[in-house]
mmCIF file with all atom_site columns, C-alpha atoms in Angstrom:
data_model
loop_
_atom_site.group_PDB
_atom_site.id
_atom_site.type_symbol
_atom_site.label_atom_id
_atom_site.label_alt_id
_atom_site.label_comp_id
_atom_site.label_asym_id
_atom_site.label_entity_id
_atom_site.label_seq_id
_atom_site.pdbx_PDB_ins_code
_atom_site.Cartn_x
_atom_site.Cartn_y
_atom_site.Cartn_z
_atom_site.occupancy
_atom_site.B_iso_or_equiv
_atom_site.pdbx_formal_charge
_atom_site.auth_seq_id
_atom_site.auth_comp_id
_atom_site.auth_asym_id
_atom_site.auth_atom_id
_atom_site.pdbx_PDB_model_num
ATOM 1   C CA . MET S 1 1   ? 4.976   -3.383 9.216   1.00 0.00 ? 1   MET S CA 1
ATOM 2   C CA . LYS S 1 2   ? 8.336   -1.638 9.335   1.00 0.00 ? 2   LYS S CA 1
ATOM 3   C CA . LYS S 1 3   ? 8.111   -0.989 5.601   1.00 0.00 ? 3   LYS S CA 1
ATOM 4   C CA . LEU S 1 4   ? 4.646   0.584  5.965   1.00 0.00 ? 4   LEU S CA 1
ATOM 5   C CA . ALA S 1 5   ? 5.825   2.634  8.938   1.00 0.00 ? 5   ALA S CA 1
ATOM 6   C CA . GLY S 1 6   ? 8.793   3.840  6.912   1.00 0.00 ? 6   GLY S CA 1
ATOM 7   C CA . VAL S 1 7   ? 6.546   4.795  4.014   1.00 0.00 ? 7   VAL S CA 1
ATOM 8   C CA . MET S 1 8   ? 4.284   6.782  6.350   1.00 0.00 ? 8   MET S CA 1
ATOM 9   C CA . VAL S 1 9   ? 7.269   8.671  7.752   1.00 0.00 ? 9   VAL S CA 1
ATOM 10  C CA . LEU S 1 10  ? 8.630   9.310  4.256   1.00 0.00 ? 10  LEU S CA 1
ATOM 11  C CA . LEU S 1 11  ? 5.298   10.694 3.056   1.00 0.00 ? 11  LEU S CA 1
ATOM 12  C CA . LEU S 1 12  ? 4.990   13.075 5.975   1.00 0.00 ? 12  LEU S CA 1
ATOM 13  C CA . VAL S 1 13  ? 8.572   14.306 5.814   1.00 0.00 ? 13  VAL S CA 1
ATOM 14  C CA . ALA S 1 14  ? 8.432   14.764 2.052   1.00 0.00 ? 14  ALA S CA 1
ATOM 15  C CA . SER S 1 15  ? 5.142   16.637 2.235   1.00 0.00 ? 15  SER S CA 1
ATOM 16  C CA . THR S 1 16  ? 6.535   19.007 4.839   1.00 0.00 ? 16  THR S CA 1
ATOM 17  C CA . ALA S 1 17  ? 9.619   19.658 2.718   1.00 0.00 ? 17  ALA S CA 1
ATOM 18  C CA . ALA S 1 18  ? 7.582   20.128 -0.447  1.00 0.00 ? 18  ALA S CA 1
ATOM 19  C CA . PHE S 1 19  ? 4.968   22.450 1.000   1.00 0.00 ? 19  PHE S CA 1
ATOM 20  C CA . GLY S 1 20  ? 6.950   24.395 3.595   1.00 0.00 ? 20  GLY S CA 1
ATOM 21  C CA . GLN S 1 21  ? 6.597   24.522 7.340   1.00 0.00 ? 21  GLN S CA 1
ATOM 22  C CA . VAL S 1 22  ? 3.496   22.745 8.590   1.00 0.00 ? 22  VAL S CA 1
ATOM 23  C CA . VAL S 1 23  ? 2.421   23.232 12.205  1.00 0.00 ? 23  VAL S CA 1
ATOM 24  C CA . VAL S 1 24  ? 0.363   20.329 13.532  1.00 0.00 ? 24  VAL S CA 1
ATOM 25  C CA . ASN S 1 25  ? -0.459  18.708 16.862  1.00 0.00 ? 25  ASN S CA 1
ATOM 26  C CA . GLU S 1 26  ? -0.759  15.282 15.247  1.00 0.00 ? 26  GLU S CA 1
ATOM 27  C CA . TRP S 1 27  ? -0.127  13.919 11.772  1.00 0.00 ? 27  TRP S CA 1
ATOM 28  C CA . GLN S 1 28  ? -3.440  12.760 10.313  1.00 0.00 ? 28  GLN S CA 1
ATOM 29  C CA . ILE S 1 29  ? -3.112  10.463 7.313   1.00 0.00 ? 29  ILE S CA 1
ATOM 30  C CA . PRO S 1 30  ? -6.290  9.585  5.410   1.00 0.00 ? 30  PRO S CA 1
ATOM 31  C CA . PHE S 1 31  ? -6.479  5.986  4.202   1.00 0.00 ? 31  PHE S CA 1
ATOM 32  C CA . LEU S 1 32  ? -8.918  5.473  1.318   1.00 0.00 ? 32  LEU S CA 1
ATOM 33  C CA . ASN S 1 33  ? -9.981  1.879  1.698   1.00 0.00 ? 33  ASN S CA 1
ATOM 34  C CA . SER S 1 34  ? -12.999 -0.415 1.319   1.00 0.00 ? 34  SER S CA 1
ATOM 35  C CA . LEU S 1 35  ? -14.260 -0.618 4.901   1.00 0.00 ? 35  LEU S CA 1
ATOM 36  C CA . THR S 1 36  ? -17.753 -1.670 3.781   1.00 0.00 ? 36  THR S CA 1
ATOM 37  C CA . GLY S 1 37  ? -19.000 -3.600 0.787   1.00 0.00 ? 37  GLY S CA 1
ATOM 38  C CA . ALA S 1 38  ? -17.857 -6.804 -0.874  1.00 0.00 ? 38  ALA S CA 1
ATOM 39  C CA . ILE S 1 39  ? -14.250 -6.734 0.366   1.00 0.00 ? 39  ILE S CA 1
ATOM 40  C CA . ALA S 1 40  ? -14.780 -5.108 3.763   1.00 0.00 ? 40  ALA S CA 1
ATOM 41  C CA . SER S 1 41  ? -12.942 -7.921 5.559   1.00 0.00 ? 41  SER S CA 1
ATOM 42  C CA . ILE S 1 42  ? -9.811  -7.232 3.497   1.00 0.00 ? 42  ILE S CA 1
ATOM 43  C CA . GLY S 1 43  ? -10.212 -3.491 3.992   1.00 0.00 ? 43  GLY S CA 1
ATOM 44  C CA . GLU S 1 44  ? -10.473 -3.931 7.749   1.00 0.00 ? 44  GLU S CA 1
ATOM 45  C CA . TYR S 1 45  ? -7.256  -5.972 7.736   1.00 0.00 ? 45  TYR S CA 1
ATOM 46  C CA . LEU S 1 46  ? -5.437  -3.293 5.711   1.00 0.00 ? 46  LEU S CA 1
ATOM 47  C CA . HIS S 1 47  ? -6.720  -0.573 8.038   1.00 0.00 ? 47  HIS S CA 1
ATOM 48  C CA . TRP S 1 48  ? -5.542  -2.606 11.036  1.00 0.00 ? 48  TRP S CA 1
ATOM 49  C CA . GLY S 1 49  ? -2.067  -2.836 9.462   1.00 0.00 ? 49  GLY S CA 1
ATOM 50  C CA . ALA S 1 50  ? -1.890  0.912  8.868   1.00 0.00 ? 50  ALA S CA 1
ATOM 51  C CA . ASN S 1 51  ? -2.960  1.572  12.460  1.00 0.00 ? 51  ASN S CA 1
ATOM 52  C CA . TYR S 1 52  ? -0.370  -0.900 13.721  1.00 0.00 ? 52  TYR S CA 1
ATOM 53  C CA . ALA S 1 53  ? 2.343   0.946  11.784  1.00 0.00 ? 53  ALA S CA 1
ATOM 54  C CA . ALA S 1 54  ? 1.135   4.228  13.285  1.00 0.00 ? 54  ALA S CA 1
ATOM 55  C CA . GLN S 1 55  ? 1.333   2.683  16.774  1.00 0.00 ? 55  GLN S CA 1
ATOM 56  C CA . GLU S 1 56  ? 4.945   1.651  16.120  1.00 0.00 ? 56  GLU S CA 1
ATOM 57  C CA . ILE S 1 57  ? 5.804   5.158  14.943  1.00 0.00 ? 57  ILE S CA 1
ATOM 58  C CA . ASN S 1 58  ? 4.086   6.696  17.962  1.00 0.00 ? 58  ASN S CA 1
ATOM 59  C CA . ALA S 1 59  ? 5.820   4.308  20.372  1.00 0.00 ? 59  ALA S CA 1
ATOM 60  C CA . ALA S 1 60  ? 9.135   5.510  18.945  1.00 0.00 ? 60  ALA S CA 1
ATOM 61  C CA . GLY S 1 61  ? 8.231   9.143  19.615  1.00 0.00 ? 61  GLY S CA 1
ATOM 62  C CA . GLY S 1 62  ? 6.108   9.956  16.588  1.00 0.00 ? 62  GLY S CA 1
ATOM 63  C CA . ILE S 1 63  ? 7.313   12.165 13.772  1.00 0.00 ? 63  ILE S CA 1
ATOM 64  C CA . ALA S 1 64  ? 8.948   15.396 14.888  1.00 0.00 ? 64  ALA S CA 1
ATOM 65  C CA . GLY S 1 65  ? 7.608   14.566 18.347  1.00 0.00 ? 65  GLY S CA 1
ATOM 66  C CA . LYS S 1 66  ? 3.996   14.418 17.185  1.00 0.00 ? 66  LYS S CA 1
ATOM 67  C CA . PRO S 1 67  ? 1.781   11.323 16.963  1.00 0.00 ? 67  PRO S CA 1
ATOM 68  C CA . VAL S 1 68  ? 0.492   9.791  13.739  1.00 0.00 ? 68  VAL S CA 1
ATOM 69  C CA . LYS S 1 69  ? -3.208  9.001  13.342  1.00 0.00 ? 69  LYS S CA 1
ATOM 70  C CA . VAL S 1 70  ? -4.653  7.003  10.436  1.00 0.00 ? 70  VAL S CA 1
ATOM 71  C CA . ILE S 1 71  ? -8.083  8.268  9.366   1.00 0.00 ? 71  ILE S CA 1
ATOM 72  C CA . GLY S 1 72  ? -10.237 5.623  7.659   1.00 0.00 ? 72  GLY S CA 1
ATOM 73  C CA . VAL S 1 73  ? -12.028 6.863  4.548   1.00 0.00 ? 73  VAL S CA 1
ATOM 74  C CA . ASP S 1 74  ? -14.501 4.287  3.218   1.00 0.00 ? 74  ASP S CA 1
ATOM 75  C CA . THR S 1 75  ? -14.710 3.856  -0.548  1.00 0.00 ? 75  THR S CA 1
ATOM 76  C CA . ALA S 1 76  ? -16.995 0.781  -0.333  1.00 0.00 ? 76  ALA S CA 1
ATOM 77  C CA . LEU S 1 77  ? -15.255 -0.684 -3.420  1.00 0.00 ? 77  LEU S CA 1
ATOM 78  C CA . ASP S 1 78  ? -17.071 1.986  -5.463  1.00 0.00 ? 78  ASP S CA 1
ATOM 79  C CA . PRO S 1 79  ? -14.962 3.989  -7.940  1.00 0.00 ? 79  PRO S CA 1
ATOM 80  C CA . GLN S 1 80  ? -17.453 6.883  -7.873  1.00 0.00 ? 80  GLN S CA 1
ATOM 81  C CA . LYS S 1 81  ? -17.387 7.061  -4.072  1.00 0.00 ? 81  LYS S CA 1
ATOM 82  C CA . GLY S 1 82  ? -13.596 6.794  -4.131  1.00 0.00 ? 82  GLY S CA 1
ATOM 83  C CA . SER S 1 83  ? -13.404 9.775  -6.485  1.00 0.00 ? 83  SER S CA 1
ATOM 84  C CA . VAL S 1 84  ? -15.742 11.824 -4.304  1.00 0.00 ? 84  VAL S CA 1
ATOM 85  C CA . GLU S 1 85  ? -13.731 10.987 -1.174  1.00 0.00 ? 85  GLU S CA 1
ATOM 86  C CA . MET S 1 86  ? -10.412 11.776 -2.873  1.00 0.00 ? 86  MET S CA 1
ATOM 87  C CA . ALA S 1 87  ? -11.780 15.140 -4.032  1.00 0.00 ? 87  ALA S CA 1
ATOM 88  C CA . ARG S 1 88  ? -12.818 15.820 -0.437  1.00 0.00 ? 88  ARG S CA 1
ATOM 89  C CA . ILE S 1 89  ? -9.508  14.904 1.202   1.00 0.00 ? 89  ILE S CA 1
ATOM 90  C CA . VAL S 1 90  ? -7.225  16.721 -1.263  1.00 0.00 ? 90  VAL S CA 1
ATOM 91  C CA . LYS S 1 91  ? -8.619  19.978 0.142   1.00 0.00 ? 91  LYS S CA 1
ATOM 92  C CA . ASP S 1 92  ? -7.196  19.324 3.624   1.00 0.00 ? 92  ASP S CA 1
ATOM 93  C CA . SER S 1 93  ? -4.420  16.740 3.260   1.00 0.00 ? 93  SER S CA 1
ATOM 94  C CA . LEU S 1 94  ? -0.977  16.739 1.706   1.00 0.00 ? 94  LEU S CA 1
ATOM 95  C CA . VAL S 1 95  ? -0.589  12.946 1.752   1.00 0.00 ? 95  VAL S CA 1
ATOM 96  C CA . ALA S 1 96  ? -2.795  9.854  1.762   1.00 0.00 ? 96  ALA S CA 1
ATOM 97  C CA . LEU S 1 97  ? -2.602  6.098  1.888   1.00 0.00 ? 97  LEU S CA 1
ATOM 98  C CA . GLY S 1 98  ? -4.617  4.331  -0.783  1.00 0.00 ? 98  GLY S CA 1
ATOM 99  C CA . PRO S 1 99  ? -6.946  4.161  -2.452  1.00 0.00 ? 99  PRO S CA 1
ATOM 100 C CA . VAL S 1 100 ? -7.378  0.425  -2.779  1.00 0.00 ? 100 VAL S CA 1
ATOM 101 C CA . PRO S 1 101 ? -8.352  -1.705 -4.776  1.00 0.00 ? 101 PRO S CA 1
ATOM 102 C CA . GLU S 1 102 ? -7.569  -1.147 -8.452  1.00 0.00 ? 102 GLU S CA 1
ATOM 103 C CA . PRO S 1 103 ? -10.999 0.039  -9.716  1.00 0.00 ? 103 PRO S CA 1
ATOM 104 C CA . VAL S 1 104 ? -10.983 2.771  -7.075  1.00 0.00 ? 104 VAL S CA 1
ATOM 105 C CA . ILE S 1 105 ? -7.320  3.588  -7.783  1.00 0.00 ? 105 ILE S CA 1
ATOM 106 C CA . MET S 1 106 ? -8.041  4.143  -11.469 1.00 0.00 ? 106 MET S CA 1
ATOM 107 C CA . ALA S 1 107 ? -10.913 6.518  -10.673 1.00 0.00 ? 107 ALA S CA 1
ATOM 108 C CA . ALA S 1 108 ? -9.441  8.442  -7.731  1.00 0.00 ? 108 ALA S CA 1
ATOM 109 C CA . MET S 1 109 ? -5.713  8.789  -8.424  1.00 0.00 ? 109 MET S CA 1
ATOM 110 C CA . PRO S 1 110 ? -6.072  11.341 -11.242 1.00 0.00 ? 110 PRO S CA 1
ATOM 111 C CA . ILE S 1 111 ? -7.676  13.665 -8.678  1.00 0.00 ? 111 ILE S CA 1
ATOM 112 C CA . ALA S 1 112 ? -4.693  13.268 -6.350  1.00 0.00 ? 112 ALA S CA 1
ATOM 113 C CA . VAL S 1 113 ? -2.246  13.871 -9.207  1.00 0.00 ? 113 VAL S CA 1
ATOM 114 C CA . GLU S 1 114 ? -4.111  16.958 -10.469 1.00 0.00 ? 114 GLU S CA 1
ATOM 115 C CA . ASN S 1 115 ? -3.999  18.442 -6.968  1.00 0.00 ? 115 ASN S CA 1
ATOM 116 C CA . GLY S 1 116 ? -0.366  17.586 -6.227  1.00 0.00 ? 116 GLY S CA 1
ATOM 117 C CA . MET S 1 117 ? -1.253  15.178 -3.420  1.00 0.00 ? 117 MET S CA 1
ATOM 118 C CA . MET S 1 118 ? 1.254   12.463 -2.604  1.00 0.00 ? 118 MET S CA 1
ATOM 119 C CA . SER S 1 119 ? -0.435  9.099  -2.262  1.00 0.00 ? 119 SER S CA 1
ATOM 120 C CA . ILE S 1 120 ? 0.892   5.596  -1.925  1.00 0.00 ? 120 ILE S CA 1
ATOM 121 C CA . THR S 1 121 ? -1.115  2.561  -2.852  1.00 0.00 ? 121 THR S CA 1
ATOM 122 C CA . ALA S 1 122 ? -0.679  -1.040 -3.877  1.00 0.00 ? 122 ALA S CA 1
ATOM 123 C CA . THR S 1 123 ? -2.693  -3.405 -5.979  1.00 0.00 ? 123 THR S CA 1
ATOM 124 C CA . THR S 1 124 ? -2.451  -6.846 -7.497  1.00 0.00 ? 124 THR S CA 1
#
């Protein structure tokens, strides 16, 4: 969990440095993940882990004194839906967790790259 918490902090700090001063009341980090569909149980576990990391960050005072909130974005293990959701979140977010798993990564990550969004994901 400490590694995930550190990654979340790094993403937020780097995005602020890269894009200038950002004024927020809370840091909202979208997490593109399969919350429904064939691997929903795994997606729920991953979402729980991201929320746990956010709780640890918040218990330590947040980032720049502001809390972190993980926003679940369901891709339903569907590459098309993952691409649509990534296109939606790049409009309002500088960073994201996910997408997961690999079929969704392959479809959605080019959208993040084209729009300069920092995203961290893992796959097997």
